[in-house]
Coordinates of C-alpha atoms in Angstrom, one line a residue:
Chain A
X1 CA 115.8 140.4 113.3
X2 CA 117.6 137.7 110.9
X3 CA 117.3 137.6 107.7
X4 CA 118.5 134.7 105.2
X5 CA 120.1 135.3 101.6
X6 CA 118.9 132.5 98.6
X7 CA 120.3 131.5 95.4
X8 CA 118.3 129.1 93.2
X9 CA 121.4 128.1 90.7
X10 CA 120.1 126.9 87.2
X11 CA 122.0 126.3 84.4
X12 CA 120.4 129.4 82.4
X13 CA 120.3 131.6 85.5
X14 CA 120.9 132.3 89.0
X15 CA 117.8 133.8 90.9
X16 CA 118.6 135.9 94.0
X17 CA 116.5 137.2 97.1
X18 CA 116.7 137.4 100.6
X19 CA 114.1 137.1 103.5
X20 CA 112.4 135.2 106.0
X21 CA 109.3 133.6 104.6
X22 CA 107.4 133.6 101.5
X23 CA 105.4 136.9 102.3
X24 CA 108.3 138.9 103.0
X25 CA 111.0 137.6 100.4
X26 CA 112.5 140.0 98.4
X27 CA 111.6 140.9 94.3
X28 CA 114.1 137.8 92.9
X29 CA 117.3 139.4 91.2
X30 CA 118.0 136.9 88.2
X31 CA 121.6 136.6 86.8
X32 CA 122.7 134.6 83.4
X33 CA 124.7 131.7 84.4
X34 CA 128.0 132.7 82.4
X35 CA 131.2 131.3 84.1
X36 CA 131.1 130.3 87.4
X37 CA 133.6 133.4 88.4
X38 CA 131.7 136.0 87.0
X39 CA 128.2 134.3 87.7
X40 CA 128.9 134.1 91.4
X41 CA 130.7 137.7 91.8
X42 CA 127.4 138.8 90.7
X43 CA 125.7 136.9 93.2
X44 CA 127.6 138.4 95.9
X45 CA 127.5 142.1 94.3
X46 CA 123.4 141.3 94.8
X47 CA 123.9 140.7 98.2
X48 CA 126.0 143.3 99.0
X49 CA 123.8 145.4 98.2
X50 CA 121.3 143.9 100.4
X51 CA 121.0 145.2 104.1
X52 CA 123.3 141.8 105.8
X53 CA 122.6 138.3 106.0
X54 CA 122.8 135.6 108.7
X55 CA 122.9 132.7 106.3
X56 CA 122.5 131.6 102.9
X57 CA 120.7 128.7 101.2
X58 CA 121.8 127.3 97.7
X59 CA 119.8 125.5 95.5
X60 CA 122.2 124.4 93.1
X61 CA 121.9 122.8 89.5
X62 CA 124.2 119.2 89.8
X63 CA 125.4 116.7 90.1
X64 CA 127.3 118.2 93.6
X65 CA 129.5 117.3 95.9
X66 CA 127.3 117.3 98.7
X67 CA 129.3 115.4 100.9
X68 CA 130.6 117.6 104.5
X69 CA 134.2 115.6 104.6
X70 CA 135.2 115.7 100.9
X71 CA 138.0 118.0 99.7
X72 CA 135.2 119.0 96.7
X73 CA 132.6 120.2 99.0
X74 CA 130.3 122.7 97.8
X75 CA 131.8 121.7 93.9
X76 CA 129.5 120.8 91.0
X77 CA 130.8 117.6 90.0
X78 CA 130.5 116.1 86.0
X79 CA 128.5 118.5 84.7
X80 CA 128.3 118.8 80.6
X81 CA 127.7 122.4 81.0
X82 CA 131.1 124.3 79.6
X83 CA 133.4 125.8 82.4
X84 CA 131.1 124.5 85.3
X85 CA 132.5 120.8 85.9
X86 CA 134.5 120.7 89.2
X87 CA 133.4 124.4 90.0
X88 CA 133.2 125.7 93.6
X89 CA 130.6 127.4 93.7
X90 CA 130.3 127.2 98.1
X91 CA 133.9 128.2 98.9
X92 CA 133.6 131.7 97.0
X93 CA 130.0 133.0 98.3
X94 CA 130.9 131.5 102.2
X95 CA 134.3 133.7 101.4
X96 CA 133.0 136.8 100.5
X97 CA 129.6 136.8 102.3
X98 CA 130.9 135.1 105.6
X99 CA 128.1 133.7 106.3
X100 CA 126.8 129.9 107.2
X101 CA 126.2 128.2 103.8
X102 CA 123.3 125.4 103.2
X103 CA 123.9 123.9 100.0
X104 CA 122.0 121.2 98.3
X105 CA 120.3 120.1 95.3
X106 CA 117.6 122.1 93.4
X107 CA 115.7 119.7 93.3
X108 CA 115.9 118.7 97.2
X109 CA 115.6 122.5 97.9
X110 CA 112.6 122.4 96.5
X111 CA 110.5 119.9 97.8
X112 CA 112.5 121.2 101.4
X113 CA 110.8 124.4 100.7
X114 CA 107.2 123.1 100.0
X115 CA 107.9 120.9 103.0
X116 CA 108.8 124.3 105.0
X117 CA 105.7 126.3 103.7
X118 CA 103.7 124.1 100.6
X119 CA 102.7 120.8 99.7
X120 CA 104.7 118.7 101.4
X121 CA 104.2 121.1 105.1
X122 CA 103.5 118.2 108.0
X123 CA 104.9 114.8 105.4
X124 CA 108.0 113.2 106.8
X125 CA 108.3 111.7 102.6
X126 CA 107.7 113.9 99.8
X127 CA 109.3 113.7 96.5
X128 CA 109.7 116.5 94.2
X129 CA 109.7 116.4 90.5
X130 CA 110.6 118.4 87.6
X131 CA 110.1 117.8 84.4
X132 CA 111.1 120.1 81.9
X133 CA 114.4 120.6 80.1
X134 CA 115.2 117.7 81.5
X135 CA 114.0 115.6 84.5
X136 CA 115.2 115.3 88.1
X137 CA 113.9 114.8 91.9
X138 CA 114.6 115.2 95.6
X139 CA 113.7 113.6 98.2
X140 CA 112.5 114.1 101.9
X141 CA 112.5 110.8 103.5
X142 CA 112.0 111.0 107.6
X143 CA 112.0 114.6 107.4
X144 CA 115.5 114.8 106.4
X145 CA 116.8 115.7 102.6
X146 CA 118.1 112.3 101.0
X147 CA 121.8 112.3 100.2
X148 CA 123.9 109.0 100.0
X149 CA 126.7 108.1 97.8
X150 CA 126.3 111.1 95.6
X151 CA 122.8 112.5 95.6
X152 CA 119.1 111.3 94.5
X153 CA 118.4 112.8 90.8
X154 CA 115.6 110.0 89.6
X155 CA 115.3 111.3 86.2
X156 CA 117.6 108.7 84.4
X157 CA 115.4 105.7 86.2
X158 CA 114.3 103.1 83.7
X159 CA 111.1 102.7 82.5
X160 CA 109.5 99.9 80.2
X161 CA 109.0 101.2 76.9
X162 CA 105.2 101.9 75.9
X163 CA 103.9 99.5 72.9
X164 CA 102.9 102.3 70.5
X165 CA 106.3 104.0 71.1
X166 CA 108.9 101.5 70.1
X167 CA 110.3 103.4 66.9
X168 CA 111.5 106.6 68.7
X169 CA 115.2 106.3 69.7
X170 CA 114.7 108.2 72.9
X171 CA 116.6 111.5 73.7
X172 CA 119.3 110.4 76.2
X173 CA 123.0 110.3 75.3
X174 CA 123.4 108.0 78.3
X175 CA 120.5 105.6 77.9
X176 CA 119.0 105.9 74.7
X177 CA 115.4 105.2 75.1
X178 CA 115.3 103.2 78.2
X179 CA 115.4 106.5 80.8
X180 CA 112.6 108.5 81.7
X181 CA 114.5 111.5 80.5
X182 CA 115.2 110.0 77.4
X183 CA 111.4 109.4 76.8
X184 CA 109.8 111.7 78.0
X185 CA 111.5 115.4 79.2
X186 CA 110.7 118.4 77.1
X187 CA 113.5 117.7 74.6
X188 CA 112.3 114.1 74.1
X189 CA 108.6 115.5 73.1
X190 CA 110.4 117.4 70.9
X191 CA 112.2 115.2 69.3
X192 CA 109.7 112.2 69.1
X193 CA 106.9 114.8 67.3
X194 CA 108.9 117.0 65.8
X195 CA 108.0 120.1 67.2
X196 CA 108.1 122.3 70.5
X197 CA 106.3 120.6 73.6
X198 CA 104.9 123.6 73.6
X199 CA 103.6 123.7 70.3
X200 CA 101.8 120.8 71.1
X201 CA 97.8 121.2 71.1
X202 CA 96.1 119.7 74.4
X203 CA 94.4 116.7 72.6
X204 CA 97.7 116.1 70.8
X205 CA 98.5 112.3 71.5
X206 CA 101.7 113.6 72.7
X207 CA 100.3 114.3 76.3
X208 CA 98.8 110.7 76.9
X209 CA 101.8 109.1 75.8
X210 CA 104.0 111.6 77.9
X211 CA 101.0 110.8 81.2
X212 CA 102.0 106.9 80.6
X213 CA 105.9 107.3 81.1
X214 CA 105.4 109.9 83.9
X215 CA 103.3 107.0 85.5
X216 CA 105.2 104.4 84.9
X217 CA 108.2 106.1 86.9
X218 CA 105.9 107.3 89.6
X219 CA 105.3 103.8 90.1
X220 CA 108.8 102.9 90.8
X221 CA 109.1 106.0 92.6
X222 CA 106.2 105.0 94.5
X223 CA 107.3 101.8 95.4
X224 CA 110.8 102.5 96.2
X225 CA 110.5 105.5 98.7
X226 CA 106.9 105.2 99.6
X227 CA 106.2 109.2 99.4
X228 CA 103.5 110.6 101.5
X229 CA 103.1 113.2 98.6
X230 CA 104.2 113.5 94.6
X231 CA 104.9 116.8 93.7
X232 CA 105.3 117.4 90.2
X233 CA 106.8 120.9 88.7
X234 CA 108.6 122.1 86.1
X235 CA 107.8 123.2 82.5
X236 CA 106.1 120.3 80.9
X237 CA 103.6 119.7 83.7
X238 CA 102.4 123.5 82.8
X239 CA 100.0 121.5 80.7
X240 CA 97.3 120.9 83.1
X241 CA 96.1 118.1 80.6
X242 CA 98.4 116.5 82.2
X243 CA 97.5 116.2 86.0
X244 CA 94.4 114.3 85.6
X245 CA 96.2 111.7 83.0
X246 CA 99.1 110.7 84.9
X247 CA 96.6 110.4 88.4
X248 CA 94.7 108.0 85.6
X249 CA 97.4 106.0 84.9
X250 CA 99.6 105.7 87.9
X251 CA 96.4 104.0 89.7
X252 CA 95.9 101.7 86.2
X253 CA 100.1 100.9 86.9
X254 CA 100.0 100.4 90.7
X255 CA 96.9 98.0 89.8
X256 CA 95.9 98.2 93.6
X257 CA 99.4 96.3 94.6
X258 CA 99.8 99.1 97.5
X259 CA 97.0 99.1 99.9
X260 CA 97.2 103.1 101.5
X261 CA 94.0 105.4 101.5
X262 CA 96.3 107.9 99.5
X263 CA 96.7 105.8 96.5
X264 CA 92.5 105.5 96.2
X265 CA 90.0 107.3 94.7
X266 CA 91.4 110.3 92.3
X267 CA 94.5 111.1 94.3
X268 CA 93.6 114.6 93.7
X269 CA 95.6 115.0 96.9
X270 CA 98.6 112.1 96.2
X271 CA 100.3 113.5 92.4
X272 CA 99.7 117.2 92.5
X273 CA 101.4 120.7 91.7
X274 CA 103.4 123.0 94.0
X275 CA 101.7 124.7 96.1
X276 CA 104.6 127.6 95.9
X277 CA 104.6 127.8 92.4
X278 CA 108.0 128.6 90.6
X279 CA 109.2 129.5 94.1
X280 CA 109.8 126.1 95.3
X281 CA 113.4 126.6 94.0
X282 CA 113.8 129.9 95.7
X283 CA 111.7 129.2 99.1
X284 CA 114.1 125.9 99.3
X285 CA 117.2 127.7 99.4
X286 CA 115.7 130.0 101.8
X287 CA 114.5 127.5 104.2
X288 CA 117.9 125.9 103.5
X289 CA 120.0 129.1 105.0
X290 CA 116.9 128.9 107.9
X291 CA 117.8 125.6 108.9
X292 CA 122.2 126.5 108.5
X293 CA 121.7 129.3 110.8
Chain O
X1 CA 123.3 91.3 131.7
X2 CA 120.9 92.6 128.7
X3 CA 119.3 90.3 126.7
X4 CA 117.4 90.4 123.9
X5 CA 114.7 88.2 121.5
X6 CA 114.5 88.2 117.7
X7 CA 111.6 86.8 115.8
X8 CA 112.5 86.3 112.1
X9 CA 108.7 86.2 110.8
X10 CA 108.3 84.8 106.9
X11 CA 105.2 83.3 105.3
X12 CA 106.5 79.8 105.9
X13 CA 108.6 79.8 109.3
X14 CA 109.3 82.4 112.3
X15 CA 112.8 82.1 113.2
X16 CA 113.3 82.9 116.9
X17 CA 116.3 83.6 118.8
X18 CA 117.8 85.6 121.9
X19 CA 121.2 86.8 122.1
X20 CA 123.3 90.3 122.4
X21 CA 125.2 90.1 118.7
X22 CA 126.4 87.6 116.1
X23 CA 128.9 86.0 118.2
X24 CA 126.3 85.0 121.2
X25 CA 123.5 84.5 119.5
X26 CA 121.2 81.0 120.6
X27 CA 120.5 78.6 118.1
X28 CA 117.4 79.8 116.3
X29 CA 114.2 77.8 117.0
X30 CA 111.9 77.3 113.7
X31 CA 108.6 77.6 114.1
X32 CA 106.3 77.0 111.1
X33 CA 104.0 79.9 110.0
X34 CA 100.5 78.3 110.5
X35 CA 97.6 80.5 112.0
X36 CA 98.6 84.0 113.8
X37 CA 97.2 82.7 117.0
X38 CA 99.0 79.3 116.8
X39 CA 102.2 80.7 115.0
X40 CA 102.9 83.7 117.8
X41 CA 101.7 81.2 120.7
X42 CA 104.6 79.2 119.7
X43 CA 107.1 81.9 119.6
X44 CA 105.7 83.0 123.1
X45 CA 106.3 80.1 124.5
X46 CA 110.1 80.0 122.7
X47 CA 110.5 83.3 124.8
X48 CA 109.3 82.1 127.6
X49 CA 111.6 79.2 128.1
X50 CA 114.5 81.5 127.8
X51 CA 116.0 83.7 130.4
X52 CA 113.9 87.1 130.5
X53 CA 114.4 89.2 127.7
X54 CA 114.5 92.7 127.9
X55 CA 113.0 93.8 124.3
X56 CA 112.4 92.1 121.6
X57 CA 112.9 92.4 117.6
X58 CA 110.3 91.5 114.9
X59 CA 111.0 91.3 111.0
X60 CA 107.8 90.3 109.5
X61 CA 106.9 89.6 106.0
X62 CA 104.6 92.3 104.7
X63 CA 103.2 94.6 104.1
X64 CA 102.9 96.0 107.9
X65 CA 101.6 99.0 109.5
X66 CA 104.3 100.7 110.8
X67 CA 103.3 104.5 111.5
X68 CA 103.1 104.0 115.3
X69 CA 100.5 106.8 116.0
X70 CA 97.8 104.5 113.5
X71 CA 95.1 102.5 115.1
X72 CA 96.3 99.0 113.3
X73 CA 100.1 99.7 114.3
X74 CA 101.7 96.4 114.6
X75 CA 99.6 94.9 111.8
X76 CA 100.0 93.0 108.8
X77 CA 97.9 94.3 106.5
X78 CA 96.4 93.1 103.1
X79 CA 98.4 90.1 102.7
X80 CA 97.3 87.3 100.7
X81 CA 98.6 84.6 102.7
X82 CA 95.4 83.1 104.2
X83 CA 94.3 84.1 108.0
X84 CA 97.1 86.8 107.9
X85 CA 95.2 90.3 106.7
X86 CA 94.9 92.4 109.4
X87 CA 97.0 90.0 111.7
X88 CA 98.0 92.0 114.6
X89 CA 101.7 90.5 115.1
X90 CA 103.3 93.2 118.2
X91 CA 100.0 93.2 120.2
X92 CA 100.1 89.3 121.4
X93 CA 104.0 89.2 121.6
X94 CA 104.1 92.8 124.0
X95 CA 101.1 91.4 125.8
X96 CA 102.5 88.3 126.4
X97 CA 106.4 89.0 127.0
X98 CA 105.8 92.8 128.6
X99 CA 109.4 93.8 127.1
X100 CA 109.2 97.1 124.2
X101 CA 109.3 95.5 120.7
X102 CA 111.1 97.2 117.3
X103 CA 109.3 96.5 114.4
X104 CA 109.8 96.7 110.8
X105 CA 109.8 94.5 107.6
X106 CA 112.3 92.0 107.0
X107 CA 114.1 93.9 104.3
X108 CA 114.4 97.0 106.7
X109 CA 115.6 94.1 109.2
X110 CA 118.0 92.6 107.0
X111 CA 119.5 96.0 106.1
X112 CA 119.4 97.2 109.9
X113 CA 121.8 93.8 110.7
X114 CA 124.3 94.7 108.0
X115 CA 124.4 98.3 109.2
X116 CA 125.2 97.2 112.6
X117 CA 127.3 93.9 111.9
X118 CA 127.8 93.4 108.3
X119 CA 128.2 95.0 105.2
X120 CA 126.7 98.1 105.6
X121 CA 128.8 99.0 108.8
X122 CA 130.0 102.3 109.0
X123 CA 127.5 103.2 105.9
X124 CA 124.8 105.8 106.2
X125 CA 122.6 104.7 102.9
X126 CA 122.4 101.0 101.6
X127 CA 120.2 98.6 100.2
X128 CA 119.2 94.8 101.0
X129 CA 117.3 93.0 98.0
X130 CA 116.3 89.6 98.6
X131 CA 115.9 87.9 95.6
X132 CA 114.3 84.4 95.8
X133 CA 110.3 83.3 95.7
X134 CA 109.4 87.3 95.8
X135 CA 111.8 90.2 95.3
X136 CA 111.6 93.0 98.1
X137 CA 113.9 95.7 99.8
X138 CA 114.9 97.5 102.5
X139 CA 116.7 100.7 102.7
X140 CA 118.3 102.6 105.5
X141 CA 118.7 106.3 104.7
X142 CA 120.7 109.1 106.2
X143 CA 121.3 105.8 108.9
X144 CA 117.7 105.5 109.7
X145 CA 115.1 102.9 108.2
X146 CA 113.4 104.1 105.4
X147 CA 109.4 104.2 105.9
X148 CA 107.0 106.2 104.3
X149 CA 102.9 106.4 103.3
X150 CA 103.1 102.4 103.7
X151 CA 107.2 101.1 103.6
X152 CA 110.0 100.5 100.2
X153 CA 109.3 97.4 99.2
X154 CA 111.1 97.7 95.7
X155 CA 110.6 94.4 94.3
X156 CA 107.7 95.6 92.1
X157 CA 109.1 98.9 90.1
X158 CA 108.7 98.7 86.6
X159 CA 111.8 97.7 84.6
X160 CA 112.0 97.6 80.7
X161 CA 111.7 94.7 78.9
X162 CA 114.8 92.6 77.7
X163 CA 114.7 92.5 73.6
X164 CA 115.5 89.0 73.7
X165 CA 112.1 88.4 76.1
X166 CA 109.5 89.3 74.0
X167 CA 107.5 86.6 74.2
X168 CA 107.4 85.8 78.1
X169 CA 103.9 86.7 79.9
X170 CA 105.5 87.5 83.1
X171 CA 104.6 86.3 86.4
X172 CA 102.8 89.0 88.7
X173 CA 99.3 88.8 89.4
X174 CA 99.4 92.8 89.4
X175 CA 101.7 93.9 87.1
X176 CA 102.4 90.8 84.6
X177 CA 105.8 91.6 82.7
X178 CA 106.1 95.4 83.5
X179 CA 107.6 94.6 86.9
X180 CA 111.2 93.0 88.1
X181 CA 109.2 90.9 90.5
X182 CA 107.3 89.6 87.6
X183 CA 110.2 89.4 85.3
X184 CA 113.0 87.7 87.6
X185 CA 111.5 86.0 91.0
X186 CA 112.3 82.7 91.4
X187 CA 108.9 81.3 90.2
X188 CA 109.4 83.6 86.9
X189 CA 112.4 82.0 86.3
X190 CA 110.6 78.3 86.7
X191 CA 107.6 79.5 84.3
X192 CA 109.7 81.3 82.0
X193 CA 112.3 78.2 81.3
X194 CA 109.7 75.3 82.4
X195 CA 112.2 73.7 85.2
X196 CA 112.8 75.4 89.1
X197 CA 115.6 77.6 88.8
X198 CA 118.0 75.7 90.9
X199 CA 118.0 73.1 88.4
X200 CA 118.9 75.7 85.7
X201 CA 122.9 74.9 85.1
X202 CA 125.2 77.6 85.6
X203 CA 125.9 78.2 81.9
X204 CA 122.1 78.0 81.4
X205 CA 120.9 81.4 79.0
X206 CA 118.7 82.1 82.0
X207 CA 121.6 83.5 84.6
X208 CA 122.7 86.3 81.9
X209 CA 118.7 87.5 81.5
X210 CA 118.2 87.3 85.2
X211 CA 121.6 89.5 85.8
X212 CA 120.1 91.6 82.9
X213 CA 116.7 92.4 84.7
X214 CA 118.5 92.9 88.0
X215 CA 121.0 95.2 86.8
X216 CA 117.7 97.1 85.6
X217 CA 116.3 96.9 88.9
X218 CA 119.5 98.2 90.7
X219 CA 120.2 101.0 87.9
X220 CA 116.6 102.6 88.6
X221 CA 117.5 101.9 92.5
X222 CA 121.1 103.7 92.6
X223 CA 119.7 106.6 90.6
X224 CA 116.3 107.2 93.1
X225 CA 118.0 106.3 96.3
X226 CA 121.9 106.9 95.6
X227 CA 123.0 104.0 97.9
X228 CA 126.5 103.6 99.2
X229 CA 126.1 99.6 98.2
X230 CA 124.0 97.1 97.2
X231 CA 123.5 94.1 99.3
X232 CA 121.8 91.2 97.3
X233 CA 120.7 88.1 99.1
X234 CA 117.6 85.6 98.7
X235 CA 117.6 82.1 97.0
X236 CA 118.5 83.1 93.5
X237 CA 121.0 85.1 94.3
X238 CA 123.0 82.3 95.7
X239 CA 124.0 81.2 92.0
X240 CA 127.6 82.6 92.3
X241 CA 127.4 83.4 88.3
X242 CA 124.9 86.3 88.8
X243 CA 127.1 88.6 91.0
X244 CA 129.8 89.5 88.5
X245 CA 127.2 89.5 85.5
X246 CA 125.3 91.7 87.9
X247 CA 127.9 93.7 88.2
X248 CA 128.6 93.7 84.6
X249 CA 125.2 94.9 83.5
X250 CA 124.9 97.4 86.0
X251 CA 128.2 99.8 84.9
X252 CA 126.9 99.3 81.4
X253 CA 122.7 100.1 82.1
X254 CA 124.2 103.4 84.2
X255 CA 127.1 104.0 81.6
X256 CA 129.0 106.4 83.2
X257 CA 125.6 108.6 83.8
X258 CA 127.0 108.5 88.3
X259 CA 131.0 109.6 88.8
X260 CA 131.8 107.9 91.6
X261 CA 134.5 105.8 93.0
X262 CA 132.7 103.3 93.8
X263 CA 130.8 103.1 90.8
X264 CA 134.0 102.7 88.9
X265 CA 136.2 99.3 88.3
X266 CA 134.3 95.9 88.5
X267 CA 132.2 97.4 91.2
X268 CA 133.1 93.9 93.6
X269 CA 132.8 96.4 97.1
X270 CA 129.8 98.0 95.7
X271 CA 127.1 94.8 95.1
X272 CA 127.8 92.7 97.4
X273 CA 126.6 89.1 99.1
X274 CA 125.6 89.9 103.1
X275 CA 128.0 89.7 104.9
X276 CA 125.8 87.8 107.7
X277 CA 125.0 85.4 105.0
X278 CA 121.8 84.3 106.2
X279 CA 121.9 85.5 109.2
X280 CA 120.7 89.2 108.2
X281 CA 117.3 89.0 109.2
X282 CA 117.4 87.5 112.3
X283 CA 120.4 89.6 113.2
X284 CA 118.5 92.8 112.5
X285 CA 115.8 91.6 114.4
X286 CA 118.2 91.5 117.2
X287 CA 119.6 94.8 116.6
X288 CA 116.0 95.9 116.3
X289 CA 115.3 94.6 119.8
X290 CA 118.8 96.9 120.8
X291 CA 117.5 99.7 119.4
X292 CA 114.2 99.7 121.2
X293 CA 115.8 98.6 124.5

C-alpha cells in the first residue's frame, strides 16, 4: 500500500507527516525553520523514522524556483529571510529520501489540497488566500496549479486606497501603502491601530476597514481569474466578523458588473473558509507527492 | 486541403475570413454588427460563398457563456448593446455551416493568435489587453485559455488613484473611478481632458497619467497571474509614447518586489505591441477554428 511523505515549509516552522488522505495522516511533527541545512536534515531524520515513502509533496514558503528546466529548481529564490535566499531546499530531501518530489508554493498547495479533499473538490478555478503575517495566494485555473514566469503570490496587488484611511503610510517596504499587504496584512493592522490584530475587539473599526481592502482585491481577483470559489485562510480571517463583511462589500465593489449566480445573494458559498482548516498547507503537500507518484 | 473560417465578432463589425495561417489568409469581409439575426445571416452567407470550411473560429465581444455543458452555451449574455443579451451566436453559425466551432472571447482570441503566430510563441502564460473604447483581457495559462465561473476580463480591477487625479469622476457606469476601465479607456481620456484622445498631442500631460494607470493595471496583473509578457494592443495603445512610459512605470510600481530576468532592464521584450498588429483577433479566431478541427 503507498504511502506519501508532506512538508508544509513556513518561515517559522516546517510541519511534517506522512499518509494517504486526511483520515489517516499522521500526528504533524513541527520543526523551527533554523538554517536551511539543519532545518531539512531534520526533515529527513522525521522521515526516516517513518515506515518508507513513495513520494513527497512540499509546500514551500517563496518566492521558488518552480520552473522543471532551470539550474535553480527546487531553490527558494529572493527571500528576506537570513540564510534562506537561493536555498535548495528539493535537491537535499530528493537526495536523501529518494523519492519523487512535488514541489510548489504554499499557497498553491493549499488550495491543491482543498481542491483534492475541501472547498474547492469538483472547481476547475479556486483561489486560495492567506492573510495573516502577510498575504499571498495560489491559484487553480483549469484544474491545473498556476505557474508562469515566476509564480502567482497576489498579495502585493494594488488596491485604491479607502477615503477614511489616507494618513496611514501602509506597511510595505516595496509599495508603501498602495499593496494589499501593505494595507491590510496582520502587521499593517498593527501598525495602522497601534496594537496586535489580535488585540483588536470585534466591533473595533479596524475589521470594516480591513473587510473593504480584502474586497477591493477580491474584486480584481475576481475579475482577473474568474474563480469558481474564494477561499480565504490564514490568521487574520480567524475573526469571523470578518466573513460576513468582506461577502458585504465585495458584492457593494463588483456593483453587479459580473452577471454569475455565484456572485448573487450572500455568497455564503462564493468567499468562504477552508474546509480543511489549518491542514490545507499539509493536505496540499500531500496531495502534491499523490499526484508526483 | 483543410480550411478554415474566422469570425472576428465586435459591437460594431464582424470581421470574417477563411484561411490556414497568417500568410494565406483571405481578405477579411466587414460586416456591420446590426441585429444577431441580420448580423450572423450575413456572415453565413460570407461562408457560404467560400470553398467549404472545415471548422470555424468565433471571437465575440462579451461577456459569453462558455462552460460547454450549460444550457445557454454559445451565448452572449448580459450585454448592454441593444438586441444582443442572451444572443445565441454558435447555434445559427453550426446550424447553418454544419463544421465544429471554437469559441471564446476576443481577448482569449487575440492571445490564442500570438501564442500560435505572434508574440506569445513558444510562451506558456501571457496576457493580451486591448486598450481602446473598453479595456479587457485575455490570458492563456499553463498554454490553455483561461476561463473560469464566467471568463478574465481584467479591464475592470480596481487600481489606486493617481495623486495628481483627485478631482476626475471617472467614467464607468459600475465602478466610477475605482476601476482602470473607468480611469483610462479611451472615452475616460475624452471626458477627463474634454477633447478625443487621438487629438491629445504626444507631449500632452495625459499620455504620462494614462501610462501611470496602466502600469497599475499591469503591476496588479503580473503579480495575480505571473505572465511571461504583456501584449498591449487597442486604439490607445497605438500612441507610440505610452509603451516606454509603460514600461517606465511598471519597474517602478513593482520595485524590484519580482527577480526576474525579464523583469529587469527597460523591460522592451516583456510589454510588447502584437506582433500580428491587428491582425490578433481574427488570427486567433483562425487558430480557434484549428484547434477545434
Amino acid at each position: 500500500m503507498v504511502l506519501y511523505g508532506a512538508i508544509e515549509a513556513g518561515g517559522t516552522k516546517f510541519v511534517c507527516a506522512v499518509g494517504r488522505s486526511p483520515t489517516d495522516l499522521s500526528e504533524p511533527a513541527r520543526i523551527a525553520t533554523t538554517t536551511p541545512k539543519e532545518t531539512l536534515a531534520q526533515c529527513i531524520e522525521f522521515f526516516r523514522g517513518q515506515p518508507k515513502i513513495d513520494a513527497l509533496g512540499l509546500g514551500c514558503f517563496g518566492p521558488l524556483e518552480l520552473r522543471r528546466d532551470a539550474r535553480a529548481y527546487g531553490h527558494v529564490t529572493t527571500t528576506p529571510k537570513p540564510g534562506w535566499s537561493n536555498a535548495d531546499v528539493v535537491g537535499p530531501l530528493a537526495r536523501a529520501l529518494g523519492v519523487p518530489i512535488g514541489f510548489d508554493t504554499d499557497v498553491n498547495a493549499a488550495v491543491f489540497g482543498e481542491s483534492r479533499w475541501g472547498a474547492a473538490r469538483d472547481l476547475d478555478t479556486a483561489i486560495y488566500l492567506t492573510i495573516g503575517t502577510g498575504i499571498g495566494g495560489g491559484a487553480l485555473i483549469g484544474g491545473q496549479l498556476a505557474h508562469g514566469l515566476v509564480h502567482p503570490e497576489m498579495g502585493h496587488l494594488l488596491v485604491p486606497r479607502e477615503p477614511d484611511d489616507l494618513a496611514f503610510a501602509g506597511n510595505c517596504p516595496f509599495h508603501g501603502a498602495r499593496c494589499w499587504e501593505g494595507l491590510a496584512s496582520g502587521p499593517a493592522l498593527a501598525r495602522r491601530w497601534g496594537a496586535p490584530a489580535e488585540a483588536l475587539p470585534a466591533d473595533h473599526p479596524a475589521w470594516d476597514l480591513e473587510a473593504r481592502y480584502i474586497a477591493s482585491a477580491l474584486t480584481s481577483l475576481v475579475l482577473v481569474l474568474s474563480p469558481e470559489r474564494l477561499i480565504l485562510g490564514g490568521g487574520v480571517m480567524q475573526v469571523s466578523a470578518l466573513f460576513p463583511l468582506v461577502r458585504k462589500y465585495l458584492a457593494g465593489s463588483l456593483a453587479g458588473y459580473v452577471a454569475a449566480d455565484r456572485l448573487s445573494g450572500g455568497m455564503e458559498e462564493y468567499v468562504v473558509p477552508p474546509q480543511l482548516g489549518t491542514r490545507s498547507g499539509i493536505l496540499g503537500a500531500l496531495a502534491l507527492a499523490e499526484q508526483c507518484a
